[in-house]
Short mmCIF file of C-alpha atoms in Angstrom, two decimals:
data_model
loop_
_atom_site.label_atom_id
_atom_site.label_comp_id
_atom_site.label_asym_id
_atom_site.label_seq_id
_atom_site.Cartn_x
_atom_site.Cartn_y
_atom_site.Cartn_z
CA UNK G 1 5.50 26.18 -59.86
CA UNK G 2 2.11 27.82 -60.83
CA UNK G 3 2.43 31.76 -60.45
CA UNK G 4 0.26 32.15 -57.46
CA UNK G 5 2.71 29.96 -55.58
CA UNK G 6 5.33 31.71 -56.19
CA UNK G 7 3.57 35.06 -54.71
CA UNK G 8 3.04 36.77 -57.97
CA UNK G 9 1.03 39.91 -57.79
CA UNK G 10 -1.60 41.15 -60.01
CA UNK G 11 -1.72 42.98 -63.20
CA UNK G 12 -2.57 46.65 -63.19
CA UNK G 13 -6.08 48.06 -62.89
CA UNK G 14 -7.86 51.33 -63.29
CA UNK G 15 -10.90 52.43 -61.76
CA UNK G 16 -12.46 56.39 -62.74
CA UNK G 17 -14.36 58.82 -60.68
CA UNK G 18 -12.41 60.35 -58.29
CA UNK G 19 -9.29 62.38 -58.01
CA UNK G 20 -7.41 60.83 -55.83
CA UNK G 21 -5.25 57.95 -56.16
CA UNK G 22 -4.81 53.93 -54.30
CA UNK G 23 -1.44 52.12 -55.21
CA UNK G 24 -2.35 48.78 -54.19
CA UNK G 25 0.14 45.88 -53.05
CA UNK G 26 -1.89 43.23 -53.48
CA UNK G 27 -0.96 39.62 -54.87
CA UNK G 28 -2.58 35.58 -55.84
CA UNK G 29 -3.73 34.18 -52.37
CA UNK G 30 -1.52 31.68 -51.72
CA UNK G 31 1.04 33.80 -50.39
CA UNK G 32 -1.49 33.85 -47.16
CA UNK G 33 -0.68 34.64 -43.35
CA UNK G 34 0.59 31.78 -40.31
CA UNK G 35 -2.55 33.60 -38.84
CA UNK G 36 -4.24 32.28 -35.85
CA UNK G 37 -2.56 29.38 -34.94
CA UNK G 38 1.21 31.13 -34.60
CA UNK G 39 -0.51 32.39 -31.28
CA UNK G 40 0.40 29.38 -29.89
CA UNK G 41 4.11 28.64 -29.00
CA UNK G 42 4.32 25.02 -30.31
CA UNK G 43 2.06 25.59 -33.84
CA UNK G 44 1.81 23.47 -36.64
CA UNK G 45 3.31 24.61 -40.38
CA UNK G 46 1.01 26.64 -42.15
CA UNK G 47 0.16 25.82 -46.18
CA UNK G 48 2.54 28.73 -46.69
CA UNK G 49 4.92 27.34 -44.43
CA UNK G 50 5.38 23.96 -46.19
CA UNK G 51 5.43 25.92 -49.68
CA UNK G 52 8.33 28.06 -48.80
CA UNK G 53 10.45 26.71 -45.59
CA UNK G 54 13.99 26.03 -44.90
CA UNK G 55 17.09 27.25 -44.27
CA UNK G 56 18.10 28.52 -47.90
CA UNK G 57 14.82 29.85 -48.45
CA UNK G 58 14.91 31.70 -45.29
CA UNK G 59 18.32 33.01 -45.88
CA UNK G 60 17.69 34.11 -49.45
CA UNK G 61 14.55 36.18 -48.24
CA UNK G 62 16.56 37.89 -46.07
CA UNK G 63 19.31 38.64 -48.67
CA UNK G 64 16.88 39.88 -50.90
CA UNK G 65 15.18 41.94 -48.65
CA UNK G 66 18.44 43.45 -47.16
CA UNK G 67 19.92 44.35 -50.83
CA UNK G 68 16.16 46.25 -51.42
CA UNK G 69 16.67 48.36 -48.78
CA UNK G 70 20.20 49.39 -49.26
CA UNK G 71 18.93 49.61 -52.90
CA UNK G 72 16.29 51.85 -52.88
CA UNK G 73 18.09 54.05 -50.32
CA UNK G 74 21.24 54.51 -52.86
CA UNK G 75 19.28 54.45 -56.19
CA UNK G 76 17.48 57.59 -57.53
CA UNK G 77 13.70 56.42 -58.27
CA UNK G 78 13.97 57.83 -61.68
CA UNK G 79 17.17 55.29 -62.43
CA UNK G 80 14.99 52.63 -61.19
CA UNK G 81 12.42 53.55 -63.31
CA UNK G 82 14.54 53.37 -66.43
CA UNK G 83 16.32 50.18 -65.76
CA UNK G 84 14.02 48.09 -67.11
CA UNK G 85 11.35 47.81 -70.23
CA UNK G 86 7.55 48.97 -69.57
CA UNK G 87 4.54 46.62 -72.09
CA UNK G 88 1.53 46.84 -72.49
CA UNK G 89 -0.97 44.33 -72.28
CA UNK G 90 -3.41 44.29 -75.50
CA UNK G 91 -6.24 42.12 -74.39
CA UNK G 92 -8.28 39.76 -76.95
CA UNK G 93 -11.74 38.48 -76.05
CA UNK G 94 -12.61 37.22 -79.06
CA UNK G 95 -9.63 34.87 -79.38
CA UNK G 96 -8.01 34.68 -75.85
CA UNK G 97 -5.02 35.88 -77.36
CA UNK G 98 -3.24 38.80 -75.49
CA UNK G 99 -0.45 40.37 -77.00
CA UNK G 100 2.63 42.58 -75.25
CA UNK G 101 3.21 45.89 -76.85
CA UNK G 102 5.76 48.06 -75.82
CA UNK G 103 5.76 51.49 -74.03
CA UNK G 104 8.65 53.56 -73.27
CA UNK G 105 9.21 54.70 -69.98
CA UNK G 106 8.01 58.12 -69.88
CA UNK G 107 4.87 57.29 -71.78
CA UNK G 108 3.88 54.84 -69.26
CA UNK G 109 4.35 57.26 -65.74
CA UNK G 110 2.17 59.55 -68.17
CA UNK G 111 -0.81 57.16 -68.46
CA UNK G 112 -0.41 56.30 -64.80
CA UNK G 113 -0.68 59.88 -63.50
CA UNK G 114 -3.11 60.69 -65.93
CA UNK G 115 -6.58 62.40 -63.82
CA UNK G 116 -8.65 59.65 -65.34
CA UNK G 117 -6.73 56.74 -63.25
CA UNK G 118 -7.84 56.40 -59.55
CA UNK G 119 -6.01 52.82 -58.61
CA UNK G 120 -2.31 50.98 -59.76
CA UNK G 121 -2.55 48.07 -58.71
CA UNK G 122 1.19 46.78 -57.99
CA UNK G 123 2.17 43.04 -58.11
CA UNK G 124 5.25 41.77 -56.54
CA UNK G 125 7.33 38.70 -55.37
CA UNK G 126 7.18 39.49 -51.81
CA UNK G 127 10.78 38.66 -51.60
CA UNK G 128 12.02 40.27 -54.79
CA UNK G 129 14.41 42.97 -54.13
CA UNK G 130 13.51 44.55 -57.17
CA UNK G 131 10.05 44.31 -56.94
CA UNK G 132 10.24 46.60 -53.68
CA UNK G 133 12.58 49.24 -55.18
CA UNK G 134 10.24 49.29 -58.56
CA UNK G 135 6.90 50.04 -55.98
CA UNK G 136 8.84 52.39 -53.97
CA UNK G 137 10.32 53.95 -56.85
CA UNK G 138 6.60 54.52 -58.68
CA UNK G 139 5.26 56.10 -55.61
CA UNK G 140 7.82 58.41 -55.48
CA UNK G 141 7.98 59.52 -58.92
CA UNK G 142 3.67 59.52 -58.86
CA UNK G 143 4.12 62.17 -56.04
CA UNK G 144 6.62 64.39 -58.05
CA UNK G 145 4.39 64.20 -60.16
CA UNK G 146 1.15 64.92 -58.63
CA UNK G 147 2.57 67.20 -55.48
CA UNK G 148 -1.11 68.05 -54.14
CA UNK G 149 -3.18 64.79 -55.32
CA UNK G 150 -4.66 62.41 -52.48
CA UNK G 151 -2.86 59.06 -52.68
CA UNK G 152 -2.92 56.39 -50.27
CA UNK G 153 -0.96 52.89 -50.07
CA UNK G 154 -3.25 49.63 -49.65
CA UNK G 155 -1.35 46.91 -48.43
CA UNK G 156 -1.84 43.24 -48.45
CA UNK G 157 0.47 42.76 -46.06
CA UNK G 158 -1.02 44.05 -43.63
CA UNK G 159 -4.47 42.78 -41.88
CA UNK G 160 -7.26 45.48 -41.19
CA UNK G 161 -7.44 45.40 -37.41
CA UNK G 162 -4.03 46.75 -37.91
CA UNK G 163 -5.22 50.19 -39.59
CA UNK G 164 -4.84 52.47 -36.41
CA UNK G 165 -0.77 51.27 -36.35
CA UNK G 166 -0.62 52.17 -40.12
CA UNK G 167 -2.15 55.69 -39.07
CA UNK G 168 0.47 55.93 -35.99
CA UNK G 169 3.42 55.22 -38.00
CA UNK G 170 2.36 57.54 -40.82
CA UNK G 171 1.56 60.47 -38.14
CA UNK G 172 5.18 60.08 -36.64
CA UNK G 173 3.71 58.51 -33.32
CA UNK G 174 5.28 55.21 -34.19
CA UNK G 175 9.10 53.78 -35.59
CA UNK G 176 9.39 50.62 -37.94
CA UNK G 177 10.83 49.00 -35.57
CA UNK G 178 7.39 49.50 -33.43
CA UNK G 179 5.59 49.04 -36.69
CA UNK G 180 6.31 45.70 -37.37
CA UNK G 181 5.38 44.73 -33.92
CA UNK G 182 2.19 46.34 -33.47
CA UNK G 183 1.26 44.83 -36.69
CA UNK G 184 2.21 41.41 -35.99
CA UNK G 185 4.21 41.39 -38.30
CA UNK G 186 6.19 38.27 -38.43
CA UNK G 187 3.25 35.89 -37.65
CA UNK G 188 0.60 37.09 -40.11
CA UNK G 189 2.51 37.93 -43.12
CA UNK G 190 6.15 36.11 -42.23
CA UNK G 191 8.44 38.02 -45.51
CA UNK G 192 11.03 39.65 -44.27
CA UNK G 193 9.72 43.59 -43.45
CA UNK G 194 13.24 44.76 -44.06
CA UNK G 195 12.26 44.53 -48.06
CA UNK G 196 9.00 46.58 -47.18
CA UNK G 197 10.52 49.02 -45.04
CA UNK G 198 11.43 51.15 -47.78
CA UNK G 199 8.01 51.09 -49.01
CA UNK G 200 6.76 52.35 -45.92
CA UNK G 201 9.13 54.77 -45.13
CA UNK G 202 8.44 56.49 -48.73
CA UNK G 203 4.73 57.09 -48.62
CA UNK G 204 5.50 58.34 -45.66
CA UNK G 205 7.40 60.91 -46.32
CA UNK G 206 5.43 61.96 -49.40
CA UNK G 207 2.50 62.07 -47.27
CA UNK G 208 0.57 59.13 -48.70
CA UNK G 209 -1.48 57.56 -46.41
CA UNK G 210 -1.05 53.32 -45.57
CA UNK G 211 -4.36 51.31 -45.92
CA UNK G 212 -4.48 47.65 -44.08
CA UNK G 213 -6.68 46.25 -46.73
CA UNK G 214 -6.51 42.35 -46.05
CA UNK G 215 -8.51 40.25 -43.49
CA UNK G 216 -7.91 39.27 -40.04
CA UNK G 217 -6.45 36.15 -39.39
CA UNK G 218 -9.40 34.91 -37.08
CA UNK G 219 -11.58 35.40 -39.36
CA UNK G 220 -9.84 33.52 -42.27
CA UNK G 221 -9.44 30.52 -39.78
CA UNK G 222 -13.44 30.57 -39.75
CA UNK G 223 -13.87 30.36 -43.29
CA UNK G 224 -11.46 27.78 -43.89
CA UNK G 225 -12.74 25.63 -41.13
CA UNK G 226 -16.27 25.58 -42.36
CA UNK G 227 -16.54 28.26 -45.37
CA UNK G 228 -18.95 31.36 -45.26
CA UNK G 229 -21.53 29.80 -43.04
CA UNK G 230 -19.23 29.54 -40.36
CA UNK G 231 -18.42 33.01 -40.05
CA UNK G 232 -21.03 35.34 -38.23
CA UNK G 233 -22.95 37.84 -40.60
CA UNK G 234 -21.74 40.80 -39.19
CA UNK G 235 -18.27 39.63 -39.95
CA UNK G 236 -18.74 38.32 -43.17
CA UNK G 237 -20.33 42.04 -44.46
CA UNK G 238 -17.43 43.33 -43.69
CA UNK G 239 -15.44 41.72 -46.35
CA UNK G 240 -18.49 41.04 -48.80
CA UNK G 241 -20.60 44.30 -48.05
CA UNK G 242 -22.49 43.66 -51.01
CA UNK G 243 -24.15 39.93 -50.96
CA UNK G 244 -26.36 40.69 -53.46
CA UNK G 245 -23.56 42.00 -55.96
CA UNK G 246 -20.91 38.84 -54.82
CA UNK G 247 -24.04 36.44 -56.14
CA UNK G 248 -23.96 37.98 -59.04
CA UNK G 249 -21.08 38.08 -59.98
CA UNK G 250 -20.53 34.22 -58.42
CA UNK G 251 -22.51 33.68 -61.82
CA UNK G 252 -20.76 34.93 -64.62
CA UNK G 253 -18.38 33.35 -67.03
CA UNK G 254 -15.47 35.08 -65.62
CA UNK G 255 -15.84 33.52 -61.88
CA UNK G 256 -16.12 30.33 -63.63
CA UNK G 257 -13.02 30.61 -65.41
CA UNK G 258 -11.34 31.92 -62.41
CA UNK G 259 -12.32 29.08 -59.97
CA UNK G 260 -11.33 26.64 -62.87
CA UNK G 261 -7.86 28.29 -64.38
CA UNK G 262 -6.80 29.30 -61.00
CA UNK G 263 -8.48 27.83 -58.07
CA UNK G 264 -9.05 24.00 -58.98
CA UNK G 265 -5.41 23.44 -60.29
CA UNK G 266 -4.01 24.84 -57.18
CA UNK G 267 -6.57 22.87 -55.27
CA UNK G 268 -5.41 19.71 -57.17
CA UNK G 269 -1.27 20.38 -55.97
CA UNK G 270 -2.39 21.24 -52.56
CA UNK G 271 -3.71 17.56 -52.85
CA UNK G 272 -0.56 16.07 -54.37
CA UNK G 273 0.90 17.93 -51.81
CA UNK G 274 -0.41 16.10 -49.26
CA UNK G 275 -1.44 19.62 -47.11
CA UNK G 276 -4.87 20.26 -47.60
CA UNK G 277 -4.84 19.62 -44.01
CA UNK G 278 -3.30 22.66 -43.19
CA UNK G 279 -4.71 25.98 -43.58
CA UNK G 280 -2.85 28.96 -44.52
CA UNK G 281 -3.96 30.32 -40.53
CA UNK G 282 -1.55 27.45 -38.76
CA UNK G 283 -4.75 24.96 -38.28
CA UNK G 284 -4.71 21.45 -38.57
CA UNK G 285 -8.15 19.88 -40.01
CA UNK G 286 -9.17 16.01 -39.26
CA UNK G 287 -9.68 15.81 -42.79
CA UNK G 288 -8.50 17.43 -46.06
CA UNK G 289 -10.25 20.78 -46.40
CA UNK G 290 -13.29 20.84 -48.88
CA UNK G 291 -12.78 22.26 -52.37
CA UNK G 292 -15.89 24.65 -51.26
CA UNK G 293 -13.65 25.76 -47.95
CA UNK G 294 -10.59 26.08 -49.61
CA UNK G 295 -12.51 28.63 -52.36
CA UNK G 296 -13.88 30.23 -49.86
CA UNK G 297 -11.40 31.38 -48.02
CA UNK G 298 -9.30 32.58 -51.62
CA UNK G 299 -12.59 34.92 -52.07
CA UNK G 300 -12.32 35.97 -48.27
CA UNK G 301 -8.62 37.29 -49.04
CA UNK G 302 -9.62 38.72 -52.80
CA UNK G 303 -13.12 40.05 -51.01
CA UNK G 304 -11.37 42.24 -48.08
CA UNK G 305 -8.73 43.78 -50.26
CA UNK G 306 -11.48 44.73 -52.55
CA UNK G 307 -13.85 46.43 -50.72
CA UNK G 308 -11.14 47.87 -48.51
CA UNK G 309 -9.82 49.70 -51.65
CA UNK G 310 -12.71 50.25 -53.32
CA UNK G 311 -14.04 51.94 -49.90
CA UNK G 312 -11.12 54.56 -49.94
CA UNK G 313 -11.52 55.41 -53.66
CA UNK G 314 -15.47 56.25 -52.85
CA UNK G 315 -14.71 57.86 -50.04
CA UNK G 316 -11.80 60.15 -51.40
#
């Protein structure tokens, strides 16, 4: 299947001009919530639903999940660290060619803890034990690293009317256990939090603070429904604070490229699918949702984690 349906994260990036520090779990945007229509007892499947359902898939996630946290508990972050090989990616503009080169272990923490590098960003398979122990693992070895540096964790996972839980659980007001349900957890972002628990639990403890950088389910359901216009302006500068900057930017050769790389071909299986009816918030459209719509609300999800980061780097 094409990468962003199998909830593969994104590639690293660095931002300067600040001290502190974001590690960002962020990923592609079809790994999306059940959102606003799991509020209702009987709801119908979700995109996400149809794309990853079942008994065996279910039963693998939690297997996964459960071997990341026993994982991560037993395994020393600097093992983890080691167990596996660290490239580079060489970009080429001229030719479209990127190239791998590759970095040693050490060499790479180095660059990442370097005072010139103010955001990771952190892909994962949200159900990849490994994945989990590897993030957990970097944040711990970042802190030991940097023992008086500002870090926070942004987290796709979680949506951003969720924020004063993430501050609860991080104060020691709040369990996981109470965590996941004050977050909603298992109706807006549906992976098993037994593989994220570790996560959490470690940026805790080194005193890294969680960020709920994605957007609310209600106000995904908007966009999908009827794309930007049908979300009230007040709402929609929340996620896009910058209109003027999103237009531009809705211009240049790389938006292009990403609507027609990524966007149209996952548009187009959607279609073979047969569940463009569905949106990724539990709704069921009369008709198959627009190209525009469906566009829309990929920027919506890309938009919120963006500014919510990029507000917390300015800011610290």
């Amino acid at each position: 299947r094409p990468a962003e349906d199998r909830g593969i994260g994104r590639p690293t990036l660095m931002s300067p001009g600040t001290p502190a520090v974001l590690l960002a779990f962020t990923t592609v945007l079809l790994a999306l919530t059940t959102g606003v229509g799991a509020f209702r007892p009987a709801r119908p499947l979700s995109r996400r639903q149809v794309l990853c359902t079942g008994a065996t898939c279910a039963a693998a996630v939690a297997s996964a999940c459960t071997e990341s946290a026993l994982a991560v508990e037993e395994a020393d972050s600097s093992a983890v660290l080691n167990a596996g090989s660290v490239f580079a990616v060489i970009p080429d503009g001229a030719r479209l060619r990127p190239s791998l080169s590759m970095l040693g272990t050490s060499r790479a923490l180095n660059s990442l803890c370097s005072p010139g590098v103010n955001a990771v960003f952190l892909g994962e398979h949200h159900n990849a034990a490994q994945d989990h122990a590897l993030q957990t693992a970097l944040l711990t070895e970042m802190r030991r690293r940097q023992p008086t540096r500002e870090m926070a964790v942004g987290l796709e996972a979680v949506q951003r009317r969720f924020q004063p839980a993430l501050d609860a659980y991080t104060a020691g007001e709040m369990s996981l256990s109470e965590l996941r349900a004050a977050t909603d957890w298992d109706r807006r972002w549906t992976w098993s939090f037994d593989g994220y628990a570790p996560v959490f639990d470690a940026a805790k403890q080194a005193g890294m603070r969680l960020l709920a950088l994605n957007v609310d389910s209600e106000d995904l359901a908007l966009v999908e429904a009827g794309g930007f216009p049908n979300l009230p302006p007040d709402r929609l500068s929340l996620y896009i604070p910058s209109a003027t900057g999103f237009g531009r930017y809705s211009r240049t050769v790389a938006f292009k490229e990403y609507t027609d790389y990524v966007i149209r071909p996952s548009y187009a299986l959607h279609a073979r699918m047969g569940i463009l009816k569905q949106t990724v918030t539990g709704q069921t459209l009369p008709e198959d949702m627009t190209f525009r719509n469906f566009l829309s609300g990929r920027l919506l999800w890309d938009e919120a984690m963006g500014s919510s980061a990029a507000e917390w780097v300015r800011a610290a």
